[in-house]
CSV table of C-alpha atoms and ligand atoms in Angstrom, one decimal:
chain,number,residue,atom,x,y,z
A,200,MET,CA,37.9,186.8,104.7
A,201,ASP,CA,35.2,188.4,102.4
A,202,PRO,CA,33.5,185.5,100.6
A,203,GLY,CA,32.8,187.8,97.7
A,204,SER,CA,36.5,188.3,97.0
A,205,VAL,CA,37.4,184.6,96.7
A,206,ILE,CA,37.0,182.2,93.8
A,207,TYR,CA,36.1,178.8,95.2
A,208,LEU,CA,36.9,175.5,93.4
A,209,MET,CA,33.6,173.8,93.0
A,210,GLU,CA,34.9,170.5,94.4
A,211,ARG,CA,33.0,167.7,96.0
A,212,ILE,CA,33.2,167.8,99.8
A,213,LEU,CA,32.5,165.0,102.2
A,214,ILE,CA,31.7,165.9,105.8
A,215,ILE,CA,32.1,162.9,108.2
A,216,GLY,CA,30.2,163.2,111.5
A,217,SER,CA,27.9,165.9,110.1
A,218,ALA,CA,25.3,165.7,112.8
A,219,GLY,CA,27.5,166.8,115.7
A,220,GLN,CA,27.7,170.3,117.1
A,221,LEU,CA,30.2,171.6,114.5
A,222,GLY,CA,29.0,169.6,111.5
A,223,SER,CA,25.3,170.7,111.9
A,224,GLU,CA,26.3,174.3,111.2
A,225,LEU,CA,29.4,173.8,109.0
A,226,SER,CA,27.4,171.6,106.5
A,227,LEU,CA,25.0,174.5,105.8
A,228,ALA,CA,27.8,177.0,105.5
A,229,LEU,CA,29.7,174.8,103.0
A,230,THR,CA,26.5,174.2,101.0
A,231,GLU,CA,26.0,178.0,100.8
A,232,ILE,CA,29.5,178.3,99.2
A,233,TYR,CA,29.9,175.1,97.2
A,234,GLY,CA,26.2,174.3,96.3
A,235,SER,CA,23.9,171.4,97.4
A,236,ASP,CA,25.2,169.0,94.7
A,237,ASN,CA,28.8,169.3,95.9
A,238,VAL,CA,28.3,168.7,99.7
A,239,ILE,CA,27.7,165.3,101.1
A,240,ALA,CA,26.8,165.3,104.8
A,241,SER,CA,27.4,161.9,106.4
A,242,ASP,CA,26.6,160.4,109.7
A,243,ILE,CA,26.6,157.0,111.3
A,244,ASN,CA,22.9,157.4,112.4
A,245,PRO,CA,20.4,157.6,109.5
A,246,GLY,CA,17.9,159.5,111.8
A,247,ASN,CA,20.4,162.2,112.3
A,248,LEU,CA,20.5,163.0,108.6
A,249,LYS,CA,16.9,164.2,108.4
A,250,LYS,CA,17.8,167.8,109.1
A,251,PHE,CA,20.2,168.0,106.1
A,252,ASP,CA,17.5,168.8,103.5
A,253,PHE,CA,19.8,171.4,101.9
A,254,CYS,CA,22.5,169.1,100.6
A,255,ARG,CA,23.2,165.5,99.8
A,256,THR,CA,23.4,162.9,102.6
A,257,GLN,CA,25.0,159.5,103.2
A,258,VAL,CA,24.8,157.0,106.1
A,259,LEU,CA,28.5,156.4,106.8
A,260,ASP,CA,30.4,154.8,109.6
A,261,VAL,CA,34.0,156.2,109.3
A,262,MET,CA,35.3,152.8,110.6
A,263,ASP,CA,33.8,151.1,107.6
A,264,LYS,CA,36.9,151.6,105.5
A,265,GLU,CA,35.7,149.9,102.3
A,266,LYS,CA,32.5,152.0,102.2
A,267,VAL,CA,34.4,155.3,102.8
A,268,ARG,CA,37.0,154.4,100.1
A,269,LYS,CA,34.2,153.5,97.6
A,270,LEU,CA,32.3,156.7,98.3
A,271,ILE,CA,35.5,158.9,97.8
A,272,GLN,CA,36.3,157.1,94.6
A,273,GLU,CA,32.8,157.1,93.1
A,274,GLU,CA,32.1,160.7,94.1
A,275,ASN,CA,35.5,162.0,93.3
A,276,VAL,CA,35.7,163.7,96.7
A,277,LYS,CA,38.4,166.4,96.8
A,278,GLN,CA,37.9,167.7,100.3
A,279,ILE,CA,37.1,166.0,103.6
A,280,TYR,CA,36.0,167.5,106.9
A,281,HIS,CA,36.6,164.7,109.4
A,282,LEU,CA,34.6,165.7,112.4
A,283,ALA,CA,33.6,162.4,113.9
A,284,ALA,CA,35.1,161.9,117.4
A,285,VAL,CA,34.4,160.8,121.0
A,286,LEU,CA,34.5,164.0,123.2
A,287,SER,CA,36.2,164.5,126.5
A,288,ALA,CA,33.6,163.4,129.1
A,289,THR,CA,32.3,160.5,127.1
A,290,GLY,CA,35.8,159.4,126.3
A,291,GLU,CA,36.7,159.0,129.9
A,292,LYS,CA,33.9,156.4,130.2
A,293,ASN,CA,35.3,154.2,127.5
A,294,PRO,CA,39.0,155.2,126.9
A,295,LEU,CA,40.0,152.4,124.6
A,296,PHE,CA,37.1,152.9,122.3
A,297,ALA,CA,37.7,156.7,122.3
A,298,TRP,CA,41.3,156.1,121.3
A,299,HIS,CA,40.5,153.6,118.7
A,300,LEU,CA,37.8,155.7,117.0
A,301,ASN,CA,39.6,159.0,117.2
A,302,MET,CA,43.0,157.8,116.0
A,303,GLU,CA,42.1,155.0,113.6
A,304,SER,CA,39.7,157.2,111.7
A,305,LEU,CA,42.2,160.1,111.4
A,306,LEU,CA,45.0,157.9,110.1
A,307,PHE,CA,42.7,156.2,107.6
A,308,ILE,CA,41.5,159.6,106.3
A,309,LEU,CA,45.0,160.9,106.0
A,310,GLU,CA,46.0,157.8,104.1
A,311,LEU,CA,43.1,158.2,101.7
A,312,ALA,CA,43.9,161.9,101.2
A,313,LYS,CA,47.4,160.8,100.2
A,314,GLU,CA,46.2,158.0,98.0
A,315,PHE,CA,43.6,160.0,96.1
A,316,ASN,CA,45.6,163.2,96.0
A,317,MET,CA,42.9,165.2,97.7
A,318,ASP,CA,42.9,168.9,97.6
A,319,LYS,CA,42.4,169.5,101.4
A,320,VAL,CA,41.5,167.8,104.7
A,321,TYR,CA,40.1,169.5,107.8
A,322,TRP,CA,40.4,167.9,111.2
A,323,PRO,CA,39.5,169.6,114.5
A,324,SER,CA,41.8,169.7,117.4
A,325,SER,CA,41.0,171.1,120.8
A,326,ILE,CA,42.1,172.9,124.0
A,327,ALA,CA,42.1,169.4,125.4
A,328,VAL,CA,45.7,168.9,124.0
A,329,PHE,CA,46.9,171.0,126.9
A,330,GLY,CA,47.3,169.6,130.4
A,331,PRO,CA,47.9,170.5,134.1
A,332,ASN,CA,51.5,171.5,133.4
A,333,THR,CA,50.6,173.9,130.6
A,334,PRO,CA,50.6,177.7,131.5
A,335,LYS,CA,46.9,178.4,132.2
A,336,VAL,CA,46.6,182.0,131.2
A,337,ASN,CA,47.1,183.1,127.6
A,338,THR,CA,48.3,179.7,126.8
A,339,PRO,CA,50.9,180.0,124.0
A,340,GLN,CA,50.9,178.1,120.7
A,341,TYR,CA,54.0,176.2,121.7
A,342,CYS,CA,54.3,175.1,125.3
A,343,VAL,CA,54.3,171.9,127.5
A,344,LYS,CA,51.4,169.7,126.6
A,345,GLU,CA,50.7,166.7,128.8
A,346,PRO,CA,47.0,166.0,128.3
A,347,ASN,CA,45.4,163.7,130.9
A,348,THR,CA,42.2,162.8,129.1
A,349,VAL,CA,42.1,160.1,126.4
A,350,TYR,CA,40.4,162.7,124.2
A,351,GLY,CA,43.2,165.1,124.7
A,352,ILE,CA,45.9,162.4,124.2
A,353,SER,CA,44.2,161.5,120.9
A,354,LYS,CA,44.0,165.1,119.8
A,355,GLN,CA,47.7,165.7,120.6
A,356,ALA,CA,48.8,162.5,118.8
A,357,GLY,CA,46.5,163.5,115.9
A,358,GLU,CA,48.1,166.9,115.6
A,359,ARG,CA,51.5,165.2,115.2
A,360,TRP,CA,50.1,162.9,112.5
A,361,CYS,CA,48.7,165.9,110.6
A,362,GLU,CA,52.0,167.7,110.6
A,363,TYR,CA,53.7,164.4,109.6
A,364,TYR,CA,51.5,163.8,106.6
A,365,PHE,CA,51.9,167.4,105.5
A,366,GLN,CA,55.7,167.3,105.7
A,367,LYS,CA,56.3,163.8,104.4
A,368,PHE,CA,53.5,163.4,101.8
A,369,GLY,CA,52.4,167.0,101.1
A,370,VAL,CA,48.8,166.3,102.4
A,371,ASP,CA,47.2,169.7,102.8
A,372,VAL,CA,45.6,169.1,106.2
A,373,ARG,CA,44.5,172.1,108.3
A,374,SER,CA,43.4,172.2,111.9
A,375,LEU,CA,42.2,174.4,114.7
A,376,ARG,CA,42.4,173.9,118.5
A,377,TYR,CA,38.8,174.9,119.2
A,378,PRO,CA,37.9,176.2,122.6
A,379,GLY,CA,34.5,175.1,124.0
A,380,LEU,CA,32.0,175.7,121.2
A,381,ILE,CA,28.5,177.1,122.0
A,382,GLY,CA,25.6,176.9,119.6
A,383,TYR,CA,21.9,176.5,119.7
A,384,LYS,CA,21.4,174.2,116.7
A,385,SER,CA,22.5,171.0,118.4
A,386,LEU,CA,22.2,169.4,121.8
A,387,PRO,CA,25.2,169.0,124.2
A,388,GLY,CA,27.3,166.1,122.9
A,389,GLY,CA,29.4,164.8,125.9
A,390,GLY,CA,31.9,167.5,126.3
A,391,THR,CA,33.2,169.2,129.4
A,392,THR,CA,32.4,172.7,128.0
A,393,ASP,CA,28.9,171.6,127.1
A,394,TYR,CA,27.4,173.0,130.3
A,395,ALA,CA,27.5,176.3,128.5
A,396,VAL,CA,25.1,174.9,125.9
A,397,ASP,CA,22.8,173.2,128.4
A,398,ILE,CA,22.4,176.3,130.6
A,399,TYR,CA,20.5,178.2,127.8
A,400,HIS,CA,18.1,175.3,127.4
A,401,LYS,CA,17.3,175.3,131.1
A,402,ALA,CA,16.9,179.0,131.2
A,403,ILE,CA,14.4,179.0,128.4
A,404,ALA,CA,12.5,176.0,129.9
A,405,GLY,CA,12.2,177.9,133.2
A,406,GLU,CA,14.2,175.3,135.1
A,407,HIS,CA,16.8,175.5,137.8
A,408,PHE,CA,20.3,174.9,136.3
A,409,VAL,CA,22.9,172.6,138.1
A,410,SER,CA,26.4,173.3,136.9
A,411,PHE,CA,28.8,170.3,137.0
A,412,LEU,CA,31.7,172.9,137.2
A,413,LYS,CA,32.5,175.3,140.1
A,414,GLU,CA,31.3,178.8,139.8
A,415,ASP,CA,34.7,180.3,139.2
A,416,SER,CA,36.0,177.6,136.7
A,417,TYR,CA,37.2,179.6,133.7
A,418,LEU,CA,37.4,178.0,130.2
A,419,PRO,CA,38.1,179.4,126.8
A,420,MET,CA,34.9,179.4,124.7
A,421,MET,CA,33.5,180.5,121.3
A,422,TYR,CA,30.1,181.1,119.8
A,423,MET,CA,29.4,178.9,116.8
A,424,PRO,CA,29.2,181.6,114.1
A,425,ASP,CA,32.8,182.6,115.0
A,426,ALA,CA,33.9,178.9,114.9
A,427,ILE,CA,32.4,178.5,111.4
A,428,LYS,CA,34.0,181.7,110.2
A,429,ALA,CA,37.4,180.6,111.6
A,430,THR,CA,37.1,177.1,110.0
A,431,LEU,CA,36.2,178.5,106.6
A,432,ASP,CA,38.8,181.3,106.7
A,433,LEU,CA,41.5,178.7,107.5
A,434,MET,CA,40.4,176.3,104.8
A,435,HIS,CA,40.2,179.1,102.2
A,436,ALA,CA,43.5,180.7,103.2
A,437,PRO,CA,46.3,180.5,100.5
A,438,LYS,CA,48.4,177.4,101.3
A,439,GLU,CA,51.5,179.4,102.0
A,440,LYS,CA,49.7,181.4,104.8
A,441,VAL,CA,48.9,178.2,106.7
A,442,LYS,CA,52.3,177.9,108.4
A,443,ILE,CA,51.3,175.7,111.3
A,444,ARG,CA,50.4,172.2,110.2
A,445,SER,CA,49.8,170.6,113.6
A,446,SER,CA,46.9,172.9,114.8
A,447,TYR,CA,46.4,176.6,115.4
A,448,ASN,CA,45.4,178.0,118.8
A,449,LEU,CA,42.1,179.8,118.4
A,450,ALA,CA,40.3,182.0,120.9
A,451,ALA,CA,37.4,184.4,121.4
A,452,ILE,CA,36.1,184.6,125.0
A,453,SER,CA,36.7,183.1,128.4
A,454,PHE,CA,34.1,182.9,131.2
A,455,SER,CA,33.1,180.9,134.3
A,456,PRO,CA,29.7,179.3,135.0
A,457,LYS,CA,28.9,182.3,137.3
A,458,GLU,CA,29.5,184.8,134.5
A,459,ILE,CA,27.5,183.0,131.9
A,460,PHE,CA,24.7,182.6,134.4
A,461,GLU,CA,24.8,186.4,135.1
A,462,SER,CA,24.7,187.2,131.4
A,463,ILE,CA,21.5,185.0,131.1
A,464,LYS,CA,19.9,186.5,134.2
A,465,LYS,CA,19.9,189.9,132.6
A,466,HIS,CA,17.3,188.4,130.2
A,467,TYR,CA,15.6,185.9,132.6
A,468,PRO,CA,15.7,187.6,136.1
A,469,ASN,CA,14.1,184.5,137.8
A,470,PHE,CA,16.7,182.1,136.5
A,471,THR,CA,18.6,180.2,139.3
A,472,ILE,CA,21.8,178.2,139.4
A,473,GLY,CA,23.4,175.6,141.8
A,474,TYR,CA,26.9,174.1,141.7
A,475,GLU,CA,27.6,170.3,142.0
A,476,PRO,CA,31.1,169.7,140.5
A,477,ASP,CA,31.6,166.1,139.3
A,478,PHE,CA,34.4,164.2,137.5
A,479,ARG,CA,34.3,166.8,134.7
A,480,GLN,CA,35.8,169.4,137.2
A,481,ALA,CA,39.1,167.7,137.0
A,482,ILE,CA,39.0,167.8,133.2
A,483,ALA,CA,38.2,171.5,133.3
A,484,ASP,CA,41.0,172.1,135.8
A,485,SER,CA,43.6,170.5,133.5
A,486,TRP,CA,42.7,172.9,130.6
A,487,PRO,CA,43.7,176.5,130.1
A,488,ASP,CA,41.6,179.5,131.4
A,489,SER,CA,42.4,181.5,128.2
A,490,ILE,CA,44.4,181.1,125.0
A,491,ASP,CA,46.9,183.2,123.0
A,492,ASP,CA,45.8,182.8,119.4
A,493,SER,CA,48.1,185.5,117.9
A,494,ARG,CA,49.5,183.1,115.3
A,495,SER,CA,46.0,182.6,113.8
A,496,ARG,CA,45.5,186.4,113.8
A,497,GLU,CA,48.9,187.0,112.2
A,498,ASP,CA,49.0,184.1,109.7
A,499,TRP,CA,45.5,184.1,108.2
A,500,GLY,CA,43.8,187.1,109.7
A,501,TRP,CA,41.6,185.6,112.4
A,502,LYS,CA,39.3,188.0,114.3
A,503,HIS,CA,36.3,187.0,116.4
A,504,ASP,CA,33.0,188.9,116.5
A,505,TYR,CA,31.1,187.7,119.6
A,506,ASP,CA,31.6,188.5,123.2
A,507,LEU,CA,29.6,186.9,126.0
A,508,GLY,CA,26.8,189.4,126.1
A,509,LYS,CA,26.3,189.4,122.3
A,510,MET,CA,26.3,185.6,122.2
A,511,THR,CA,23.8,185.3,125.1
A,512,ALA,CA,21.4,187.8,123.4
A,513,ASP,CA,21.6,186.0,120.1
A,514,ILE,CA,21.1,182.5,121.6
A,515,LEU,CA,18.1,183.6,123.7
A,516,THR,CA,16.5,185.2,120.7
A,517,ASN,CA,16.9,182.2,118.4
A,518,LEU,CA,16.8,179.1,120.6
A,519,PRO,CA,13.1,179.2,121.7
A,520,GLU,CA,12.0,178.9,118.1
A,521,TYR,CA,14.7,176.3,117.2
A,522,MET,CA,13.9,174.0,120.2
A,523,VAL,CA,11.0,172.4,118.2
A,524,ASN,CA,13.7,170.7,116.1
A,525,PHE,CA,15.0,168.6,119.1
B,623,LIG,N1,34.4,170.9,123.8
B,623,LIG,C1,35.3,169.8,124.0
B,623,LIG,C2,35.0,169.0,125.2
B,623,LIG,O1,34.6,169.5,126.2
B,623,LIG,C3,36.7,170.2,124.0
B,623,LIG,O2,37.2,170.2,122.8
B,623,LIG,O3,35.2,167.8,125.2
């Protein structure tokens, strides 16, 4: 969507879990549209908020229900981007905590959206909703989903709750099933797809890279500028065009550790890789190789810009300078 052709309501927006991979970049993109007074970037860790010098900030634990409610009331928050979650690999280490945080927080935010008659809510889902019995290639929007990670189970249940709150209470909640997201503005955050973030750091540092996935383990992936564009396009689409209220399949590229390594080697000919699959291989094996996102393309005009080569060139140009921030 061309931002110049849209009139945005200058509403107050709260981003929960701003300092994560998605929030770090989405906060800036939202500030550019809605202005620094209207965007509140929040995170549980005060130290993480230093980088948000372009908008307002708030230390916030999403599980502190009284504090969240008070903030929404006092600030007249009209849109929430609820990004706080425990990711797949970290979730397997503490399943009950992952379930508790991922589910309780979503239900609480949906309730608040209903109570305060909020304009919109955004909540990310993931390819982790799929499981070993799902068709692996060009995975359709509607198919068998039997996720076997606690993260995937929480995302699948969350999708059902989103659709339920839309249908029963008219809460305008929108969601995307992200593939693995790759960006250079934050460090890997405990996901199975995060090897594809780490690999660029190792290449630039001149270090050998050890992949925790096998060389031919394909996963659906997306460069962060595409993910930001998709998120904003979905959130700014007219309500009637958002026909799926669980979560939309979303895709851009698919590659294996060997293929991303080869794309980097074109720029860093001395770069080396080894493969030592660990428990995360089973997680990757349960997820699709590639995704059919035709409903996103049809309903609200999704189109990706970056292929593997273009993404690698962009990251290797920008990451060395950005690394001083870590
Ligand atoms: N990138 C996420 C993970 O690997 C999947 O949504 O956990």
